[in-house]
Amino acid sequence: MDLNFTATEESFRAEARAWLEANVPHNLPSGDTREGFDLHVLWEKKLYDARWSAVSWPTEFGGRGSSLWEWLIFEEEYYRAGGPQRVTQNGIFLLAPTIFEFGTDEQKATFLPRMAAADDLWCQGWSEPDAGSDLAGIKSRATRDDAAGGWILNGQKTWTTRGAFCNWVFGLFRTDPDAARHSGMTYMMVPLDAPGVTVRGVERLDGDEGFAEVFLDDVFVSDDLVLGGVNEGWGVAMATTSSERGLTLRSPGRYCAAADRLVDLWKRQSKIGTADPSLRDAVAQSWMEAEAYRLATLADVSGLVEGKSSGARSSLTKIFWSELDVNLNETAVRLLGPAGELIEGSPDAIDDGAWMKAFEFSLSGPIYAGTNEIQRNVVAERVLGLPRK
Amino acid sequence: MDLNFTATEESFRAEARAWLEANVPHNLPSGDTREGFDLHVLWEKKLYDARWSAVSWPTEFGGRGSSLWEWLIFEEEYYRAGGPQRVTQNGIFLLAPTIFEFGTDEQKATFLPRMAAADDLWCQGWSEPDAGSDLAGIKSRATRDDAAGGWILNGQKTWTTRGAFCNWVFGLFRTDPDAARHSGMTYMMVPLDAPGVTVRGVERLDGDEGFAEVFLDDVFVSDDLVLGGVNEGWGVAMATTSSERGLTLRSPGRYCAAADRLVDLWKRQSKIGTADPSLRDAVAQSWMEAEAYRLATLADVSGLVEGKSSGARSSLTKIFWSELDVNLNETAVRLLGPAGELIEGSPDAIDDGAWMKAFEFSLSGPIYAGTNEIQRNVVAERVLGLPRK
Amino acid sequence: MRFAFTDDQLLFRDTVGELFAKECAPEAVRWSWNDVTGRNPELWAALAEMGVTGLTVPEAHGGMGMNEVDLLPILTEAGRYAFPGPIVETIAVAAPMLAESAPAAIAERWLPGIADGSVIATVALTGQPFVTDAHIADVLLAQRDDRIFAVPAENLRLTPQTSVDGARRLFVAEWDEADAELIASGDEGLRCADRAFNRGAAATAAVLIGLSEQMIATTVAYVSERKQFGVPIGSFQAVKHHLADAELKVSFSRPSVWNAAYSIAHNVPDVDRDVSMAKCFASDAAEVASRKALQCHGAIGYTTEHDLHFWLKRSWALAAAWGDAAWHRRRVAHLLLDQG
Amino acid sequence: MRFAFTDDQLLFRDTVGELFAKECAPEAVRWSWNDVTGRNPELWAALAEMGVTGLTVPEAHGGMGMNEVDLLPILTEAGRYAFPGPIVETIAVAAPMLAESAPAAIAERWLPGIADGSVIATVALTGQPFVTDAHIADVLLAQRDDRIFAVPAENLRLTPQTSVDGARRLFVAEWDEADAELIASGDEGLRCADRAFNRGAAATAAVLIGLSEQMIATTVAYVSERKQFGVPIGSFQAVKHHLADAELKVSFSRPSVWNAAYSIAHNVPDVDRDVSMAKCFASDAAEVASRKALQCHGAIGYTTEHDLHFWLKRSWALAAAWGDAAWHRRRVAHLLLDQG
């Protein structure tokens, strides 16, 4: 056991910290609005220009070939510096690991550099009106068009985060209507500017147009946009959703930085005499939960670099970070007292309403990427081995 | 709305208080041990002699014909005075309401006065090795003996509280083996001194011999010991279990008295400087929960006296009192700090280990009388109307 | 002893509830979010017509002279429909303040108008930096140290604030004592403020009960319809237990709210404790109900296209208003533990 | 960076675990409840033989000179088997106290015996009124204000106390300074006590992890077998979620315990915070695991005929020992919030 980073890693940290301190933009409007999204894309391009957008990727695709440890360090520094949300997240952190695992060389060469450079902006298309927690219930279908060398898509995707602003979506489509629920689906990448695609923005709880519905009406997708084998989409998708629950989507740096801000908020509220003493323990508890997530991640990564996968334990991870995020932001909102309900733009809002916005966002955590009820089933059945029934 | 008691009720209270203050025994050993049980029976006989053992029963059966309000008042005063556990409870509070509802005049005349006088001591025989939460799964069977005018019982009952010390058990027996799960059962009263009955005591978590297993081997029970109709036992039993969950088994007086003792414990621990400040809110919360239970009971009784039954809401009541009891006693044990783990007889045990014993006992609350998981199903399905599946 | 409402009280409540059902459907709440004032004067007039706005105004001033036991069940109906408007401030708090504490002339200036619906009042006690509905109020009842003033609306300087609940309108209100009428001061001022605070807290607790009941009802309806894995999601035990937990919280908060109403109306010695218990429990219940409601709705509940968020956001705001659960739990702890 | 144990450390742990599996089965725990001393000298000798009792004793005194990172995984095994005996007190706390702080002669008097199993030590720091295993101890390391003493057993006057965990043996120990050897005093004494407290808390946290893991494993086995309504009760979603909740708590406590081991071994600046976090989380996890285990077992778990209660009661006792979750959470709060 050695909890020190190497000199190389520490100098990587120093370089990242210096660059981020000099370049991180502050007070960007939410990336889940049209205007904010464009400004975030500019920031993503700046990150890319300095090769910070996807540090763990090989240099040929736009990364730095950094180790997992360096990736973790970059994430820590990114959030410590107050870096904004990553609107490239669904591409770089969710689709890319799947392309690395299942993609052809041509797909890697085509998609990864444009993704790193924020030239392509990706959203995910898992959910459908009747397929939420029950992902295998999807009905969008792809019909073979041998002549054209591709597939004709029809159906509807929903809860597509930032779908109204992106130009590509990835998701599952039913290619064999006769197959059993989990079979007969294929993982496809679909250009949102293709004929037959309609995107409708949907306003999220916090008022941002963060969701979209994507309607597909005879949309043609060529064979080179199929990721993994035809009818093998379920297995490919499971790789993506596992990334979604685990390490790559939610690095501990994000929660540790939030916990440090919560501690700072406590001190500020204390100084003016408005910190609720009942919340003292809750602040400490939230800080410890973020730290526990960091430590658990260090243990996971120590295993990963030696080739040990965490498997179904990623469901534990998803439950933990989503619930710690709710607890942390709820504690902060309570600490604000009567100002807790004020939002962005309200003259007396503390931190310009960022805590209420973060609280609202945190409430989606136990829902998306597989509800926490489903994750608890997975933990019980696949980690502990309880009978499925 | 009028939250005052009448002058008659207040004088009832004064009479009860005076008698209890003069007569309540202190430091009885646990009624769930052989020695303690006998001492408790003596106390029950004393209660009966002064007509306090079953105040709400008609005088002809040994009660005072008191109203439900007076019964509540008596319970408040009983626990405020530090009255000991009622070892007649399963008879007076569970079986008796069922006899009042379903019994023949002869059964009432035979059983109730002896029950009130603690001449008969009753235990309940619901659970069986394979029928716990799934009460309809009972297998003990009763075979008809027309010649003898009765039934031959075979089977096993378990978790029979104080079964090793009582002389009667009541429970369900399968009289029609071909009927569906909830049908074909009959509610019977069985003398434990009958030939063919074997009782084995089982030690409870707290070390008391509080449980028993009852083995029935060709035990004859005459027809006059059937309560309600043959094959109609399920409906009769539901009346008893509803008493078990609700008002009659667990009057608020018990929890309010415990909450007051908790407040007193806090003050004593504060005085010597060992009260954990983190527990301050928990003490207040427990006190409020006991008070909330009292208020909810006042509302329920206000409805009952006007003929409105609380029905499936008794499941809410059972969840609430069982969980408040755990919270309250857990808070007390924590307040004791390092002395929390000391039990009865340990020289440095505070209150002679009563809090740890109460904590241990409280942990059975979410299990017995139908687990709280089952009660939550009942609330969801029968109070809220969610689909059973 | 009778811990229940009279048939008359329930009839009054149901009648007002029917008005809300008709005139304050979710579209009306949505309208309130988007409208400039966000307030529907016709609905207020209808409430006045029914006697609601004058419920707590003494008969001598043209009201019905009723008390909190009559009023709070109606406020629960207001919560059920997420009614936007200063019903707590005007009826539960301001009118009794004026009736109990104000000199006759000041009381006579404002109370008849409250009763007939022509006057809207709002409140700012110490510790309440944001005043609700000041933009439509005719008078602000405000505490400054141990003095209570009535400040006519024309003398207020307002800075609008923005609540997460778009139907709530909050303001910072500045005013000069020279432009205000003194209602009470010294011990009497503090007593007036204490009673006003208890009234606001208990009334808000009653609103929270209605919000919670409605969130549970809406969610029960949704999960009974919505299917996943081929069955209604309401048939899953986890969903059942979520909703049972919410129902448990609300069921054991409700009696404490009625008890607080009684304690205020009869000024019982433990009124502070009873009110704090009610607000503590009602705030906690609303937090649980809102959390469970959103979780059981899933993504659809996380949009503004669905109506659920009106209730969620009102619950968050009101759970914190007039002292949050932690504040009131501390007050109970103080009353229980720091004496004797 | 490598937050993982070496193969050697894991092998050592597994070897000791196998010894416990053989020699400390539930019948052995049951024996411990009923026996007069409740301690099996042969098992202690076997631990000494393996090097466990000397694990933290410096090589110069006949031990293995290892640290908390080596030791704590072994204590988790001790917890898994509810091992009755002063393994935390002697090995995790007393030996390092003597090695780090005692004058050479005192260290030499006791440490070789700890290493070879012939000396058992126990501990009484300020705030710990009840001394474990004083009836079989050869020496008590005790704090009095800022002074730390070694008190030979023959100079102790013991009053037995009774723990809810019958395998735990507690005593009030009285002694005179004249009969004791001074180990350290002043700042050095306080530093010795602080480090001893951290070691005891972290070691107990490691034991709690083992207890919790075993309660979960036992319960998983039980609910997979036990049938109600025609199916294993482990197939009900409520039971699944109970056990998932327990697993969640334990999974995210475990790394904090290993981190505390590292922080003590390397004396990192944040050691107090790291230790308190570990004990806070491990205590909370054990409370949740014990609650869920009992609830999922139902009535059978509520008897002393079943073995579960050995784990439940040890969990309750150790969750409170060496500072309970609330105490340690407050220490973390103080360290985080009261500076800067």
Tab-separated table of C-alpha atoms in Angstrom, chain A residues 131-373:
chain	number	residue	atom	x	y	z
A	131	ALA	CA	-38.465	1.612	-22.006
A	132	GLY	CA	-36.988	3.363	-19.006
A	133	SER	CA	-35.849	1.157	-16.166
A	134	ASP	CA	-36.856	-1.691	-18.446
A	135	LEU	CA	-34.263	-0.957	-21.116
A	136	ALA	CA	-34.938	-4.245	-22.864
A	137	GLY	CA	-38.425	-2.943	-23.621
A	138	ILE	CA	-37.266	-0.698	-26.455
A	139	LYS	CA	-39.369	-0.699	-29.599
A	140	SER	CA	-37.503	1.565	-32.038
A	141	ARG	CA	-36.732	-0.668	-34.956
A	142	ALA	CA	-34.188	-0.883	-37.744
A	143	THR	CA	-35.227	-2.542	-40.995
A	144	ARG	CA	-32.591	-3.942	-43.285
A	145	ASP	CA	-31.936	-2.204	-46.601
A	146	ASP	CA	-29.470	-4.469	-48.340
A	147	ALA	CA	-29.483	-2.448	-51.508
A	148	ALA	CA	-28.405	0.725	-49.778
A	149	GLY	CA	-26.067	-1.129	-47.398
A	150	GLY	CA	-27.646	-0.025	-44.166
A	151	TRP	CA	-30.753	0.250	-42.028
A	152	ILE	CA	-33.970	2.237	-41.975
A	153	LEU	CA	-34.790	3.478	-38.439
A	154	ASN	CA	-38.215	4.263	-37.021
A	155	GLY	CA	-39.252	5.051	-33.494
A	156	GLN	CA	-38.783	7.496	-30.665
A	157	LYS	CA	-36.084	8.102	-28.077
A	158	THR	CA	-36.640	10.228	-25.008
A	159	TRP	CA	-34.832	11.889	-22.048
A	160	THR	CA	-31.944	12.513	-24.425
A	161	THR	CA	-29.716	14.863	-22.464
A	162	ARG	CA	-28.772	17.952	-24.492
A	163	GLY	CA	-30.306	16.229	-27.512
A	164	ALA	CA	-31.508	19.540	-28.896
A	165	PHE	CA	-27.929	20.815	-29.208
A	166	CYS	CA	-25.955	17.746	-30.323
A	167	ASN	CA	-25.368	16.415	-33.822
A	168	TRP	CA	-25.085	12.669	-33.122
A	169	VAL	CA	-26.989	10.188	-31.020
A	170	PHE	CA	-26.103	6.597	-30.122
A	171	GLY	CA	-28.510	3.946	-28.944
A	172	LEU	CA	-30.157	0.574	-29.401
A	173	PHE	CA	-32.518	-0.419	-32.174
A	174	ARG	CA	-34.460	-3.609	-32.611
A	175	THR	CA	-33.056	-5.372	-35.680
A	176	ASP	CA	-34.718	-8.766	-35.138
A	177	PRO	CA	-38.340	-8.278	-34.142
A	178	ASP	CA	-38.786	-11.999	-33.470
A	179	ALA	CA	-35.917	-12.337	-30.996
A	180	ALA	CA	-36.380	-12.512	-27.220
A	181	ARG	CA	-36.342	-9.283	-25.214
A	182	HIS	CA	-32.603	-8.940	-24.730
A	183	SER	CA	-31.645	-10.246	-28.151
A	184	GLY	CA	-32.167	-8.883	-31.608
A	185	MET	CA	-30.995	-5.366	-30.817
A	186	THR	CA	-28.171	-3.498	-32.502
A	187	TYR	CA	-26.103	-0.562	-31.279
A	188	MET	CA	-26.100	2.287	-33.809
A	189	MET	CA	-24.718	5.783	-34.173
A	190	VAL	CA	-27.136	8.155	-35.844
A	191	PRO	CA	-26.469	11.642	-37.278
A	192	LEU	CA	-29.143	13.986	-35.974
A	193	ASP	CA	-29.058	16.011	-39.182
A	194	ALA	CA	-30.115	12.973	-41.221
A	195	PRO	CA	-33.413	13.262	-43.101
A	196	GLY	CA	-36.293	11.965	-41.039
A	197	VAL	CA	-34.917	13.009	-37.646
A	198	THR	CA	-36.940	15.450	-35.539
A	199	VAL	CA	-35.675	16.692	-32.201
A	200	ARG	CA	-37.915	18.385	-29.646
A	201	GLY	CA	-36.418	19.956	-26.553
A	202	VAL	CA	-38.015	19.234	-23.179
A	203	GLU	CA	-37.582	21.494	-20.185
A	204	ARG	CA	-35.998	19.913	-17.165
A	205	LEU	CA	-36.988	20.395	-13.526
A	206	ASP	CA	-34.585	23.317	-13.185
A	207	GLY	CA	-36.011	25.086	-16.226
A	208	ASP	CA	-33.171	24.270	-18.609
A	209	GLU	CA	-33.955	22.667	-21.947
A	210	GLY	CA	-31.761	19.788	-20.894
A	211	PHE	CA	-33.780	16.935	-22.334
A	212	ALA	CA	-34.937	16.110	-25.819
A	213	GLU	CA	-37.228	13.718	-27.564
A	214	VAL	CA	-35.806	12.319	-30.787
A	215	PHE	CA	-38.302	11.120	-33.384
A	216	LEU	CA	-37.013	8.850	-36.163
A	217	ASP	CA	-39.068	8.546	-39.292
A	218	ASP	CA	-37.465	6.343	-41.990
A	219	VAL	CA	-33.980	7.493	-41.099
A	220	PHE	CA	-31.231	5.794	-43.128
A	221	VAL	CA	-28.088	4.680	-41.292
A	222	SER	CA	-25.246	3.044	-43.226
A	223	ASP	CA	-23.547	-0.165	-42.069
A	224	ASP	CA	-20.410	1.615	-40.891
A	225	LEU	CA	-22.474	3.237	-38.167
A	226	VAL	CA	-23.215	-0.085	-36.478
A	227	LEU	CA	-21.073	-0.534	-33.362
A	228	GLY	CA	-20.341	-4.183	-32.556
A	229	GLY	CA	-22.256	-6.969	-34.252
A	230	VAL	CA	-25.763	-6.864	-35.652
A	231	ASN	CA	-28.181	-8.233	-33.031
A	232	GLU	CA	-25.463	-8.000	-30.411
A	233	GLY	CA	-26.378	-4.548	-29.185
A	234	TRP	CA	-27.395	-5.562	-25.676
A	235	GLY	CA	-23.901	-6.666	-24.732
A	236	VAL	CA	-22.381	-3.553	-26.286
A	237	ALA	CA	-24.854	-1.340	-24.470
A	238	MET	CA	-24.076	-3.001	-21.140
A	239	ALA	CA	-20.484	-1.825	-21.543
A	240	THR	CA	-21.706	1.744	-21.954
A	241	THR	CA	-24.137	1.638	-19.062
A	242	SER	CA	-21.439	0.178	-16.866
A	243	SER	CA	-19.286	3.212	-17.677
A	244	GLU	CA	-22.285	5.334	-16.874
A	245	ARG	CA	-22.653	3.887	-13.422
A	246	GLY	CA	-19.046	3.794	-12.546
A	247	LEU	CA	-15.767	5.446	-12.703
A	248	THR	CA	-15.713	7.343	-15.946
A	249	LEU	CA	-18.934	9.256	-15.674
A	250	ARG	CA	-18.546	10.348	-12.086
A	251	SER	CA	-15.021	10.813	-10.912
A	252	PRO	CA	-14.566	11.507	-7.208
A	253	GLY	CA	-12.895	14.841	-7.956
A	254	ARG	CA	-16.311	16.270	-8.670
A	255	TYR	CA	-17.773	15.316	-5.282
A	256	CYS	CA	-14.661	16.125	-3.306
A	257	ALA	CA	-14.652	19.610	-4.798
A	258	ALA	CA	-18.351	20.005	-3.971
A	259	ALA	CA	-17.704	18.801	-0.415
A	260	ASP	CA	-14.915	21.330	-0.010
A	261	ARG	CA	-17.273	24.061	-1.227
A	262	LEU	CA	-19.854	22.870	1.311
A	263	VAL	CA	-17.279	23.157	4.100
A	264	ASP	CA	-16.466	26.634	2.843
A	265	LEU	CA	-20.161	27.521	2.800
A	266	TRP	CA	-20.485	26.332	6.414
A	267	LYS	CA	-17.610	28.570	7.418
A	268	ARG	CA	-19.090	31.560	5.614
A	269	GLN	CA	-22.520	30.985	7.155
A	270	SER	CA	-20.908	30.503	10.569
A	271	LYS	CA	-19.062	33.746	10.281
A	272	ILE	CA	-22.306	35.650	9.816
A	273	GLY	CA	-23.993	33.591	12.512
A	274	THR	CA	-26.561	31.823	10.359
A	275	ALA	CA	-25.165	28.292	10.246
A	276	ASP	CA	-27.741	25.897	11.660
A	277	PRO	CA	-25.946	23.891	14.384
A	278	SER	CA	-28.092	20.845	13.583
A	279	LEU	CA	-26.394	20.764	10.174
A	280	ARG	CA	-22.856	20.561	11.499
A	281	ASP	CA	-22.885	16.773	11.571
A	282	ALA	CA	-24.508	16.665	8.133
A	283	VAL	CA	-21.737	18.803	6.644
A	284	ALA	CA	-19.115	16.494	8.126
A	285	GLN	CA	-21.041	13.447	6.940
A	286	SER	CA	-21.230	14.773	3.366
A	287	TRP	CA	-17.553	15.561	3.348
A	288	MET	CA	-16.773	12.053	4.585
A	289	GLU	CA	-19.026	10.481	1.973
A	290	ALA	CA	-17.171	12.284	-0.811
A	291	GLU	CA	-13.888	11.172	0.734
A	292	ALA	CA	-15.182	7.603	1.023
A	293	TYR	CA	-16.039	7.679	-2.657
A	294	ARG	CA	-12.509	8.894	-3.427
A	295	LEU	CA	-10.997	6.101	-1.357
A	296	ALA	CA	-13.230	3.458	-2.906
A	297	THR	CA	-12.203	4.737	-6.323
A	298	LEU	CA	-8.520	4.508	-5.419
A	299	ALA	CA	-9.123	0.883	-4.451
A	300	ASP	CA	-11.053	0.194	-7.667
A	301	VAL	CA	-8.398	1.789	-9.843
A	302	SER	CA	-5.678	-0.125	-8.000
A	303	GLY	CA	-7.515	-3.261	-9.061
A	304	LEU	CA	-8.226	-2.050	-12.604
A	305	VAL	CA	-4.596	-1.297	-13.379
A	306	GLU	CA	-3.860	-4.880	-12.377
A	307	GLY	CA	-6.628	-6.164	-14.605
A	308	LYS	CA	-9.345	-6.750	-12.002
A	309	SER	CA	-12.793	-5.565	-13.102
A	310	SER	CA	-15.259	-4.386	-10.534
A	311	GLY	CA	-18.177	-5.940	-12.427
A	312	ALA	CA	-21.584	-5.670	-10.802
A	313	ARG	CA	-20.079	-3.651	-7.959
A	314	SER	CA	-20.445	-0.655	-10.293
A	315	SER	CA	-24.091	-0.698	-9.189
A	316	LEU	CA	-22.962	-0.016	-5.626
A	317	THR	CA	-20.898	2.856	-6.948
A	318	LYS	CA	-23.831	4.367	-8.796
A	319	ILE	CA	-26.079	4.197	-5.735
A	320	PHE	CA	-23.388	5.727	-3.564
A	321	TRP	CA	-22.449	8.738	-5.679
A	322	SER	CA	-26.026	9.561	-6.582
A	323	GLU	CA	-27.184	9.514	-2.973
A	324	LEU	CA	-24.172	11.349	-1.605
A	325	ASP	CA	-24.805	14.051	-4.211
A	326	VAL	CA	-28.400	14.467	-3.022
A	327	ASN	CA	-27.356	14.549	0.647
A	328	LEU	CA	-24.590	17.039	0.026
A	329	ASN	CA	-26.661	19.513	-1.943
A	330	GLU	CA	-29.676	19.152	0.316
A	331	THR	CA	-27.451	20.003	3.280
A	332	ALA	CA	-26.171	23.066	1.441
A	333	VAL	CA	-29.667	24.293	0.574
A	334	ARG	CA	-30.702	23.873	4.207
A	335	LEU	CA	-27.634	25.780	5.334
A	336	LEU	CA	-28.803	28.716	3.258
A	337	GLY	CA	-31.951	29.037	5.359
A	338	PRO	CA	-34.558	31.366	3.838
A	339	ALA	CA	-32.238	32.070	0.895
A	340	GLY	CA	-32.186	28.376	-0.013
A	341	GLU	CA	-35.098	28.688	-2.400
A	342	LEU	CA	-33.596	31.600	-4.374
A	343	ILE	CA	-32.274	30.748	-7.817
A	344	GLU	CA	-29.884	32.163	-10.406
A	345	GLY	CA	-30.407	35.844	-11.001
A	346	SER	CA	-32.170	36.547	-7.702
A	347	PRO	CA	-30.361	39.545	-6.146
A	348	ASP	CA	-29.982	37.958	-2.703
A	349	ALA	CA	-29.222	34.415	-3.878
A	350	ILE	CA	-26.068	33.092	-2.238
A	351	ASP	CA	-23.569	31.779	-4.796
A	352	ASP	CA	-26.112	32.886	-7.417
A	353	GLY	CA	-28.443	29.998	-6.646
A	354	ALA	CA	-25.886	27.360	-7.596
A	355	TRP	CA	-26.776	25.146	-4.626
A	356	MET	CA	-30.471	24.886	-5.444
A	357	LYS	CA	-29.584	24.164	-9.061
A	358	ALA	CA	-27.144	21.470	-7.951
A	359	PHE	CA	-29.776	20.051	-5.583
A	360	GLU	CA	-32.306	19.870	-8.397
A	361	PHE	CA	-29.771	18.218	-10.663
A	362	SER	CA	-28.762	15.772	-7.929
A	363	LEU	CA	-32.350	14.522	-7.714
A	364	SER	CA	-31.983	13.065	-11.186
A	365	GLY	CA	-29.066	10.915	-10.009
A	366	PRO	CA	-31.147	8.205	-8.321
A	367	ILE	CA	-33.273	8.029	-11.489
A	368	TYR	CA	-30.990	8.062	-14.524
A	369	ALA	CA	-28.486	5.437	-15.600
A	370	GLY	CA	-30.845	2.821	-14.177
A	371	THR	CA	-32.907	3.781	-11.139
A	372	ASN	CA	-31.406	3.067	-7.754
A	373	GLU	CA	-34.192	0.549	-7.177
